[in-house]
C-alpha cells in the first residue's frame, strides 16, 4: 500500500518550535518578550514581579492591594495540570540582557461547567500599553479553545478602562454584566469571535 503520510522536510521541522518552547514577541516599542507555559520554576519571577506593581495595577488584578503571595498561593498558581488550569507567563528582556517576569495570563475551568473557564491577566506597570496584554489574551484563548473551553468568564472592576478597552479589541462581542463591586465579563472563544493580536 502506498504511504500517503507526508514526511515534513528538515527545513520545515526546523521552523516548528519544540514542545514547551517560548514564543517570541516584539512589542510596539521594540522590546522583546517571551511567552511560555507557567511551571513552578516561575515562582521567583512571579514573586519579584509582584514587588514592582503599582497599587492600581495590584488592586485591579487582586481587588485588594498586594505585593506578595504566600508560598501556598505561589504553588497553586504555578503547579498547573494544563487541563483544569493553565497559565502563560511572559519574560521581558532588557537591552543589557537582564530578564524579568512581566506578565501572567491564566484560566481555570469552572467546576460544574468545564466548557467555561475563569480567566485573569496581569502585566506589570513598566510593560503595559505596548501590546503585551493583547498578545497574551489571544494566546490564552487559542490554548483554551484547543482544550475544549468555549467561553471565558472574568471579574473586572468597573473603573478598569484598560481591561475593557483590551476586551473591545480582542473580543469585540464580549458580554458585560454589572455587579455591586465588579462587572462580570464573558467572552466566546470561537475563532470568529476573537481577533488575533496585531
Ligand atoms: C488590562 C491589561 C492586562 C492590559 O494589558 P496591556 O499590555 O497594558 O494592554 P495592551 O497594550 O495590549 O493594549 C490592548 C488594548 O487596550 C487598550 N488600552 C490599553 N491600555 C489602555 C489605557 N491605559 N487606556 C485606554 N485603553 C487602553 C488599547 O485599546 C489597546 O489596544 P491598541 O493598542 O490596539 O490600541 C493591563 O493593563 C493590566 O495588567 N492591568 C492590571 C491588571 C488588570 O487589570 N487585570 C484585568 C483583570 S483580571
PDB file of C-alpha atoms and ligand atoms in Angstrom:
ATOM      1  CA  UNK A   1       0.000   0.000   0.000  1.00  0.00           C
ATOM      2  CA  UNK A   2       1.202   3.472  -0.786  1.00  0.00           C
ATOM      3  CA  UNK A   3       2.271   5.602   2.180  1.00  0.00           C
ATOM      4  CA  UNK A   4       0.074   8.706   1.987  1.00  0.00           C
ATOM      5  CA  UNK A   5       1.630  10.378   5.024  1.00  0.00           C
ATOM      6  CA  UNK A   6       3.653  13.412   4.135  1.00  0.00           C
ATOM      7  CA  UNK A   7       7.016  13.468   5.851  1.00  0.00           C
ATOM      8  CA  UNK A   8       7.983  17.044   6.730  1.00  0.00           C
ATOM      9  CA  UNK A   9      11.328  18.118   5.393  1.00  0.00           C
ATOM     10  CA  UNK A  10      14.148  19.032   7.751  1.00  0.00           C
ATOM     11  CA  UNK A  11      13.689  22.676   6.740  1.00  0.00           C
ATOM     12  CA  UNK A  12      10.029  22.638   7.817  1.00  0.00           C
ATOM     13  CA  UNK A  13      10.839  20.833  11.057  1.00  0.00           C
ATOM     14  CA  UNK A  14      13.418  23.499  11.842  1.00  0.00           C
ATOM     15  CA  UNK A  15      10.600  26.070  11.820  1.00  0.00           C
ATOM     16  CA  UNK A  16       8.397  24.170  14.272  1.00  0.00           C
ATOM     17  CA  UNK A  17       9.221  25.086  17.860  1.00  0.00           C
ATOM     18  CA  UNK A  18       9.935  22.114  20.149  1.00  0.00           C
ATOM     19  CA  UNK A  19       7.274  21.371  22.803  1.00  0.00           C
ATOM     20  CA  UNK A  20       7.483  23.847  25.675  1.00  0.00           C
ATOM     21  CA  UNK A  21       9.490  26.343  23.586  1.00  0.00           C
ATOM     22  CA  UNK A  22       8.902  30.006  24.197  1.00  0.00           C
ATOM     23  CA  UNK A  23       7.043  32.207  21.721  1.00  0.00           C
ATOM     24  CA  UNK A  24       8.928  35.395  20.982  1.00  0.00           C
ATOM     25  CA  UNK A  25       7.053  38.678  20.745  1.00  0.00           C
ATOM     26  CA  UNK A  26       8.425  42.032  19.669  1.00  0.00           C
ATOM     27  CA  UNK A  27       6.461  44.743  21.453  1.00  0.00           C
ATOM     28  CA  UNK A  28       5.451  48.032  19.867  1.00  0.00           C
ATOM     29  CA  UNK A  29       8.384  49.849  21.472  1.00  0.00           C
ATOM     30  CA  UNK A  30      10.844  47.227  20.185  1.00  0.00           C
ATOM     31  CA  UNK A  31      11.326  45.390  23.493  1.00  0.00           C
ATOM     32  CA  UNK A  32      11.373  41.609  23.426  1.00  0.00           C
ATOM     33  CA  UNK A  33       9.173  39.295  25.446  1.00  0.00           C
ATOM     34  CA  UNK A  34       8.983  35.512  25.545  1.00  0.00           C
ATOM     35  CA  UNK A  35       5.761  33.666  26.337  1.00  0.00           C
ATOM     36  CA  UNK A  36       5.814  30.174  27.765  1.00  0.00           C
ATOM     37  CA  UNK A  37       3.622  27.935  29.954  1.00  0.00           C
ATOM     38  CA  UNK A  38       3.976  28.657  33.665  1.00  0.00           C
ATOM     39  CA  UNK A  39       5.630  25.958  35.784  1.00  0.00           C
ATOM     40  CA  UNK A  40       6.825  26.001  39.427  1.00  0.00           C
ATOM     41  CA  UNK A  41      10.182  27.265  38.093  1.00  0.00           C
ATOM     42  CA  UNK A  42       8.448  30.636  37.583  1.00  0.00           C
ATOM     43  CA  UNK A  43       7.876  31.212  41.332  1.00  0.00           C
ATOM     44  CA  UNK A  44      10.858  33.569  41.880  1.00  0.00           C
ATOM     45  CA  UNK A  45       9.981  35.559  38.734  1.00  0.00           C
ATOM     46  CA  UNK A  46       6.383  35.966  39.886  1.00  0.00           C
ATOM     47  CA  UNK A  47       7.422  36.922  43.426  1.00  0.00           C
ATOM     48  CA  UNK A  48       9.831  39.565  42.065  1.00  0.00           C
ATOM     49  CA  UNK A  49       7.236  40.924  39.619  1.00  0.00           C
ATOM     50  CA  UNK A  50       4.677  41.290  42.443  1.00  0.00           C
ATOM     51  CA  UNK A  51       7.045  43.650  44.268  1.00  0.00           C
ATOM     52  CA  UNK A  52       7.128  46.027  41.266  1.00  0.00           C
ATOM     53  CA  UNK A  53       3.344  46.525  40.978  1.00  0.00           C
ATOM     54  CA  UNK A  54       1.708  49.906  41.419  1.00  0.00           C
ATOM     55  CA  UNK A  55      -1.239  49.963  43.852  1.00  0.00           C
ATOM     56  CA  UNK A  56      -3.643  50.496  40.931  1.00  0.00           C
ATOM     57  CA  UNK A  57      -2.389  47.508  38.940  1.00  0.00           C
ATOM     58  CA  UNK A  58      -2.356  45.281  42.004  1.00  0.00           C
ATOM     59  CA  UNK A  59      -5.863  46.330  43.013  1.00  0.00           C
ATOM     60  CA  UNK A  60      -7.235  45.795  39.513  1.00  0.00           C
ATOM     61  CA  UNK A  61      -5.922  42.242  39.489  1.00  0.00           C
ATOM     62  CA  UNK A  62      -6.469  41.130  43.094  1.00  0.00           C
ATOM     63  CA  UNK A  63      -9.270  43.514  44.205  1.00  0.00           C
ATOM     64  CA  UNK A  64      -7.058  44.449  47.125  1.00  0.00           C
ATOM     65  CA  UNK A  65      -3.506  45.824  47.052  1.00  0.00           C
ATOM     66  CA  UNK A  66      -0.978  43.005  47.302  1.00  0.00           C
ATOM     67  CA  UNK A  67       2.752  42.883  46.664  1.00  0.00           C
ATOM     68  CA  UNK A  68       3.405  39.386  47.954  1.00  0.00           C
ATOM     69  CA  UNK A  69       1.904  35.933  47.539  1.00  0.00           C
ATOM     70  CA  UNK A  70       2.184  33.184  50.127  1.00  0.00           C
ATOM     71  CA  UNK A  71       4.125  30.000  49.348  1.00  0.00           C
ATOM     72  CA  UNK A  72       0.788  28.163  49.060  1.00  0.00           C
ATOM     73  CA  UNK A  73      -0.557  30.713  46.596  1.00  0.00           C
ATOM     74  CA  UNK A  74       2.610  30.558  44.506  1.00  0.00           C
ATOM     75  CA  UNK A  75       2.344  26.785  44.464  1.00  0.00           C
ATOM     76  CA  UNK A  76      -1.326  26.902  43.392  1.00  0.00           C
ATOM     77  CA  UNK A  77      -0.565  29.492  40.714  1.00  0.00           C
ATOM     78  CA  UNK A  78       2.344  27.616  39.155  1.00  0.00           C
ATOM     79  CA  UNK A  79       1.666  23.917  39.673  1.00  0.00           C
ATOM     80  CA  UNK A  80      -0.984  23.536  36.960  1.00  0.00           C
ATOM     81  CA  UNK A  81      -2.235  20.410  35.277  1.00  0.00           C
ATOM     82  CA  UNK A  82      -2.783  22.059  31.889  1.00  0.00           C
ATOM     83  CA  UNK A  83      -6.321  20.704  31.658  1.00  0.00           C
ATOM     84  CA  UNK A  84      -8.159  22.161  34.618  1.00  0.00           C
ATOM     85  CA  UNK A  85      -5.855  25.139  34.937  1.00  0.00           C
ATOM     86  CA  UNK A  86      -3.320  26.709  32.648  1.00  0.00           C
ATOM     87  CA  UNK A  87      -1.189  29.842  32.656  1.00  0.00           C
ATOM     88  CA  UNK A  88       1.166  31.600  30.294  1.00  0.00           C
ATOM     89  CA  UNK A  89       3.994  33.685  31.673  1.00  0.00           C
ATOM     90  CA  UNK A  90       5.874  36.465  29.902  1.00  0.00           C
ATOM     91  CA  UNK A  91       9.532  37.208  30.449  1.00  0.00           C
ATOM     92  CA  UNK A  92      10.867  40.557  29.268  1.00  0.00           C
ATOM     93  CA  UNK A  93      14.399  41.111  28.046  1.00  0.00           C
ATOM     94  CA  UNK A  94      16.217  44.374  28.796  1.00  0.00           C
ATOM     95  CA  UNK A  95      18.761  45.961  26.465  1.00  0.00           C
ATOM     96  CA  UNK A  96      21.590  44.758  28.752  1.00  0.00           C
ATOM     97  CA  UNK A  97      20.288  41.171  28.570  1.00  0.00           C
ATOM     98  CA  UNK A  98      18.668  41.118  32.041  1.00  0.00           C
ATOM     99  CA  UNK A  99      15.342  39.288  32.147  1.00  0.00           C
ATOM    100  CA  UNK A 100      12.311  39.725  34.398  1.00  0.00           C
ATOM    101  CA  UNK A 101       8.816  38.313  34.791  1.00  0.00           C
ATOM    102  CA  UNK A 102       6.443  40.842  33.225  1.00  0.00           C
ATOM    103  CA  UNK A 103       3.067  39.178  32.851  1.00  0.00           C
ATOM    104  CA  UNK A 104       0.849  36.208  33.588  1.00  0.00           C
ATOM    105  CA  UNK A 105      -2.398  35.169  31.926  1.00  0.00           C
ATOM    106  CA  UNK A 106      -4.356  32.234  33.318  1.00  0.00           C
ATOM    107  CA  UNK A 107      -7.539  30.247  33.146  1.00  0.00           C
ATOM    108  CA  UNK A 108      -9.181  27.688  35.402  1.00  0.00           C
ATOM    109  CA  UNK A 109     -12.209  25.600  34.432  1.00  0.00           C
ATOM    110  CA  UNK A 110     -15.427  26.261  36.311  1.00  0.00           C
ATOM    111  CA  UNK A 111     -16.164  23.141  38.387  1.00  0.00           C
ATOM    112  CA  UNK A 112     -19.732  22.460  37.234  1.00  0.00           C
ATOM    113  CA  UNK A 113     -19.276  23.763  33.673  1.00  0.00           C
ATOM    114  CA  UNK A 114     -15.984  22.504  32.181  1.00  0.00           C
ATOM    115  CA  UNK A 115     -16.549  24.342  28.896  1.00  0.00           C
ATOM    116  CA  UNK A 116     -16.300  27.618  30.810  1.00  0.00           C
ATOM    117  CA  UNK A 117     -13.122  28.894  32.451  1.00  0.00           C
ATOM    118  CA  UNK A 118     -12.420  31.848  34.711  1.00  0.00           C
ATOM    119  CA  UNK A 119      -9.563  33.942  33.364  1.00  0.00           C
ATOM    120  CA  UNK A 120      -7.296  36.700  34.629  1.00  0.00           C
ATOM    121  CA  UNK A 121      -4.364  38.703  33.339  1.00  0.00           C
ATOM    122  CA  UNK A 122      -1.642  40.834  34.800  1.00  0.00           C
ATOM    123  CA  UNK A 123       1.024  42.866  33.024  1.00  0.00           C
ATOM    124  CA  UNK A 124       3.497  44.722  35.265  1.00  0.00           C
ATOM    125  CA  UNK A 125       3.296  48.510  35.026  1.00  0.00           C
ATOM    126  CA  UNK A 126       6.531  49.143  33.124  1.00  0.00           C
ATOM    127  CA  UNK A 127       5.392  46.849  30.317  1.00  0.00           C
ATOM    128  CA  UNK A 128       1.755  47.928  29.990  1.00  0.00           C
ATOM    129  CA  UNK A 129       0.434  49.694  26.909  1.00  0.00           C
ATOM    130  CA  UNK A 130       2.749  48.051  24.363  1.00  0.00           C
ATOM    131  CA  UNK A 131       0.538  45.245  23.095  1.00  0.00           C
ATOM    132  CA  UNK A 132       1.581  42.508  25.522  1.00  0.00           C
ATOM    133  CA  UNK A 133      -1.834  42.146  27.188  1.00  0.00           C
ATOM    134  CA  UNK A 134      -3.485  41.750  23.795  1.00  0.00           C
ATOM    135  CA  UNK A 135      -0.913  39.160  22.700  1.00  0.00           C
ATOM    136  CA  UNK A 136      -1.256  37.194  25.949  1.00  0.00           C
ATOM    137  CA  UNK A 137      -5.041  37.218  25.863  1.00  0.00           C
ATOM    138  CA  UNK A 138      -5.128  35.948  22.293  1.00  0.00           C
ATOM    139  CA  UNK A 139      -2.530  33.243  23.096  1.00  0.00           C
ATOM    140  CA  UNK A 140      -4.560  32.261  26.162  1.00  0.00           C
ATOM    141  CA  UNK A 141      -7.798  31.985  24.191  1.00  0.00           C
ATOM    142  CA  UNK A 142      -6.113  29.835  21.499  1.00  0.00           C
ATOM    143  CA  UNK A 143      -4.826  27.319  24.061  1.00  0.00           C
ATOM    144  CA  UNK A 144      -8.157  27.217  25.903  1.00  0.00           C
ATOM    145  CA  UNK A 145     -10.032  26.613  22.648  1.00  0.00           C
ATOM    146  CA  UNK A 146      -7.669  23.751  21.751  1.00  0.00           C
ATOM    147  CA  UNK A 147      -8.542  22.181  25.114  1.00  0.00           C
ATOM    148  CA  UNK A 148     -12.294  22.330  24.649  1.00  0.00           C
ATOM    149  CA  UNK A 149     -13.100  25.531  26.528  1.00  0.00           C
ATOM    150  CA  UNK A 150     -15.805  27.547  24.795  1.00  0.00           C
ATOM    151  CA  UNK A 151     -16.034  30.652  26.924  1.00  0.00           C
ATOM    152  CA  UNK A 152     -14.064  32.724  29.417  1.00  0.00           C
ATOM    153  CA  UNK A 153     -15.615  34.421  32.403  1.00  0.00           C
ATOM    154  CA  UNK A 154     -13.864  37.147  34.343  1.00  0.00           C
ATOM    155  CA  UNK A 155     -14.327  39.729  37.055  1.00  0.00           C
ATOM    156  CA  UNK A 156     -13.318  43.270  36.176  1.00  0.00           C
ATOM    157  CA  UNK A 157     -13.650  46.424  38.271  1.00  0.00           C
ATOM    158  CA  UNK A 158     -15.981  48.935  36.629  1.00  0.00           C
ATOM    159  CA  UNK A 159     -13.219  51.591  36.580  1.00  0.00           C
ATOM    160  CA  UNK A 160     -10.733  49.311  34.783  1.00  0.00           C
ATOM    161  CA  UNK A 161     -10.712  51.178  31.463  1.00  0.00           C
ATOM    162  CA  UNK A 162      -7.602  49.464  30.014  1.00  0.00           C
ATOM    163  CA  UNK A 163      -9.087  45.995  30.537  1.00  0.00           C
ATOM    164  CA  UNK A 164     -12.416  46.893  28.916  1.00  0.00           C
ATOM    165  CA  UNK A 165     -10.574  48.584  26.038  1.00  0.00           C
ATOM    166  CA  UNK A 166      -8.480  45.461  25.549  1.00  0.00           C
ATOM    167  CA  UNK A 167     -11.555  43.217  25.556  1.00  0.00           C
ATOM    168  CA  UNK A 168     -13.130  45.518  22.974  1.00  0.00           C
ATOM    169  CA  UNK A 169     -10.072  44.958  20.775  1.00  0.00           C
ATOM    170  CA  UNK A 170      -9.613  41.192  21.247  1.00  0.00           C
ATOM    171  CA  UNK A 171     -13.203  40.005  21.783  1.00  0.00           C
ATOM    172  CA  UNK A 172     -15.479  42.755  20.476  1.00  0.00           C
ATOM    173  CA  UNK A 173     -18.649  40.726  21.085  1.00  0.00           C
ATOM    174  CA  UNK A 174     -17.916  40.156  24.798  1.00  0.00           C
ATOM    175  CA  UNK A 175     -20.787  40.461  27.245  1.00  0.00           C
ATOM    176  CA  UNK A 176     -20.712  42.572  30.403  1.00  0.00           C
ATOM    177  CA  UNK A 177     -22.946  42.240  33.448  1.00  0.00           C
ATOM    178  CA  UNK A 178     -22.825  44.795  36.252  1.00  0.00           C
ATOM    179  CA  UNK A 179     -22.493  43.697  39.838  1.00  0.00           C
ATOM    180  CA  UNK A 180     -22.084  45.599  43.080  1.00  0.00           C
ATOM    181  CA  UNK A 181     -18.311  45.574  43.343  1.00  0.00           C
ATOM    182  CA  UNK A 182     -17.233  44.431  39.916  1.00  0.00           C
ATOM    183  CA  UNK A 183     -18.540  43.555  36.494  1.00  0.00           C
ATOM    184  CA  UNK A 184     -18.667  40.025  35.135  1.00  0.00           C
ATOM    185  CA  UNK A 185     -17.451  39.684  31.566  1.00  0.00           C
ATOM    186  CA  UNK A 186     -17.993  36.715  29.304  1.00  0.00           C
ATOM    187  CA  UNK A 187     -16.153  36.002  26.055  1.00  0.00           C
ATOM    188  CA  UNK A 188     -16.993  33.387  23.439  1.00  0.00           C
ATOM    189  CA  UNK A 189     -13.777  31.706  22.312  1.00  0.00           C
ATOM    190  CA  UNK A 190     -14.903  30.652  18.833  1.00  0.00           C
ATOM    191  CA  UNK A 191     -12.189  31.615  16.347  1.00  0.00           C
ATOM    192  CA  UNK A 192     -14.625  34.012  14.668  1.00  0.00           C
ATOM    193  CA  UNK A 193     -15.182  35.861  17.976  1.00  0.00           C
ATOM    194  CA  UNK A 194     -11.509  36.502  18.778  1.00  0.00           C
ATOM    195  CA  UNK A 195      -9.254  38.914  16.958  1.00  0.00           C
ATOM    196  CA  UNK A 196      -5.684  37.692  16.990  1.00  0.00           C
ATOM    197  CA  UNK A 197      -3.374  40.398  18.320  1.00  0.00           C
ATOM    198  CA  UNK A 198      -1.698  42.638  15.782  1.00  0.00           C
TER     199      UNK A 198
HETATM  200  C1  LIG B   1      -5.521  45.269  31.406  1.00  0.00           C
HETATM  201  C2  LIG B   1      -4.092  44.874  30.997  1.00  0.00           C
HETATM  202  C3  LIG B   1      -3.958  43.354  31.070  1.00  0.00           C
HETATM  203  C4  LIG B   1      -3.858  45.332  29.540  1.00  0.00           C
HETATM  204  O1  LIG B   1      -2.561  44.929  29.136  1.00  0.00           O
HETATM  205  P1  LIG B   1      -1.615  45.904  28.296  1.00  0.00           P
HETATM  206  O2  LIG B   1      -0.417  45.165  27.872  1.00  0.00           O
HETATM  207  O3  LIG B   1      -1.408  47.147  29.048  1.00  0.00           O
HETATM  208  O4  LIG B   1      -2.569  46.219  27.057  1.00  0.00           O
HETATM  209  P2  LIG B   1      -2.178  46.353  25.518  1.00  0.00           P
HETATM  210  O5  LIG B   1      -1.005  47.251  25.382  1.00  0.00           O
HETATM  211  O6  LIG B   1      -2.095  45.015  24.915  1.00  0.00           O
HETATM  212  O7  LIG B   1      -3.441  47.129  24.977  1.00  0.00           O
HETATM  213  C5  LIG B   1      -4.591  46.460  24.486  1.00  0.00           C
HETATM  214  C6  LIG B   1      -5.657  47.476  24.119  1.00  0.00           C
HETATM  215  O8  LIG B   1      -6.212  48.004  25.297  1.00  0.00           O
HETATM  216  C7  LIG B   1      -6.374  49.410  25.163  1.00  0.00           C
HETATM  217  N1  LIG B   1      -5.648  50.047  26.258  1.00  0.00           N
HETATM  218  C8  LIG B   1      -4.534  49.596  26.882  1.00  0.00           C
HETATM  219  N2  LIG B   1      -4.190  50.434  27.882  1.00  0.00           N
HETATM  220  C9  LIG B   1      -5.105  51.412  27.857  1.00  0.00           C
HETATM  221  C10 LIG B   1      -5.307  52.567  28.648  1.00  0.00           C
HETATM  222  N3  LIG B   1      -4.483  52.877  29.669  1.00  0.00           N
HETATM  223  N4  LIG B   1      -6.365  53.364  28.391  1.00  0.00           N
HETATM  224  C11 LIG B   1      -7.204  53.067  27.351  1.00  0.00           C
HETATM  225  N5  LIG B   1      -7.064  51.977  26.580  1.00  0.00           N
HETATM  226  C12 LIG B   1      -6.037  51.175  26.820  1.00  0.00           C
HETATM  227  C13 LIG B   1      -5.959  49.802  23.804  1.00  0.00           C
HETATM  228  O9  LIG B   1      -7.129  49.863  23.010  1.00  0.00           O
HETATM  229  C14 LIG B   1      -5.126  48.660  23.348  1.00  0.00           C
HETATM  230  O10 LIG B   1      -5.297  48.351  22.004  1.00  0.00           O
HETATM  231  P3  LIG B   1      -4.389  49.090  20.882  1.00  0.00           P
HETATM  232  O11 LIG B   1      -3.020  49.008  21.401  1.00  0.00           O
HETATM  233  O12 LIG B   1      -4.611  48.274  19.669  1.00  0.00           O
HETATM  234  O13 LIG B   1      -4.908  50.481  20.813  1.00  0.00           O
HETATM  235  C15 LIG B   1      -3.021  45.554  31.885  1.00  0.00           C
HETATM  236  O14 LIG B   1      -3.238  46.926  31.861  1.00  0.00           O
HETATM  237  C16 LIG B   1      -3.018  45.069  33.312  1.00  0.00           C
HETATM  238  O15 LIG B   1      -2.384  44.077  33.644  1.00  0.00           O
HETATM  239  N6  LIG B   1      -3.740  45.770  34.229  1.00  0.00           N
HETATM  240  C17 LIG B   1      -3.737  45.431  35.648  1.00  0.00           C
HETATM  241  C18 LIG B   1      -4.394  44.094  35.970  1.00  0.00           C
HETATM  242  C19 LIG B   1      -5.779  44.004  35.395  1.00  0.00           C
HETATM  243  O16 LIG B   1      -6.497  44.975  35.288  1.00  0.00           O
HETATM  244  N7  LIG B   1      -6.195  42.784  35.026  1.00  0.00           N
HETATM  245  C20 LIG B   1      -7.527  42.578  34.495  1.00  0.00           C
HETATM  246  C21 LIG B   1      -8.441  41.970  35.493  1.00  0.00           C
HETATM  247  S1  LIG B   1      -8.012  40.277  35.777  1.00  0.00           S
END
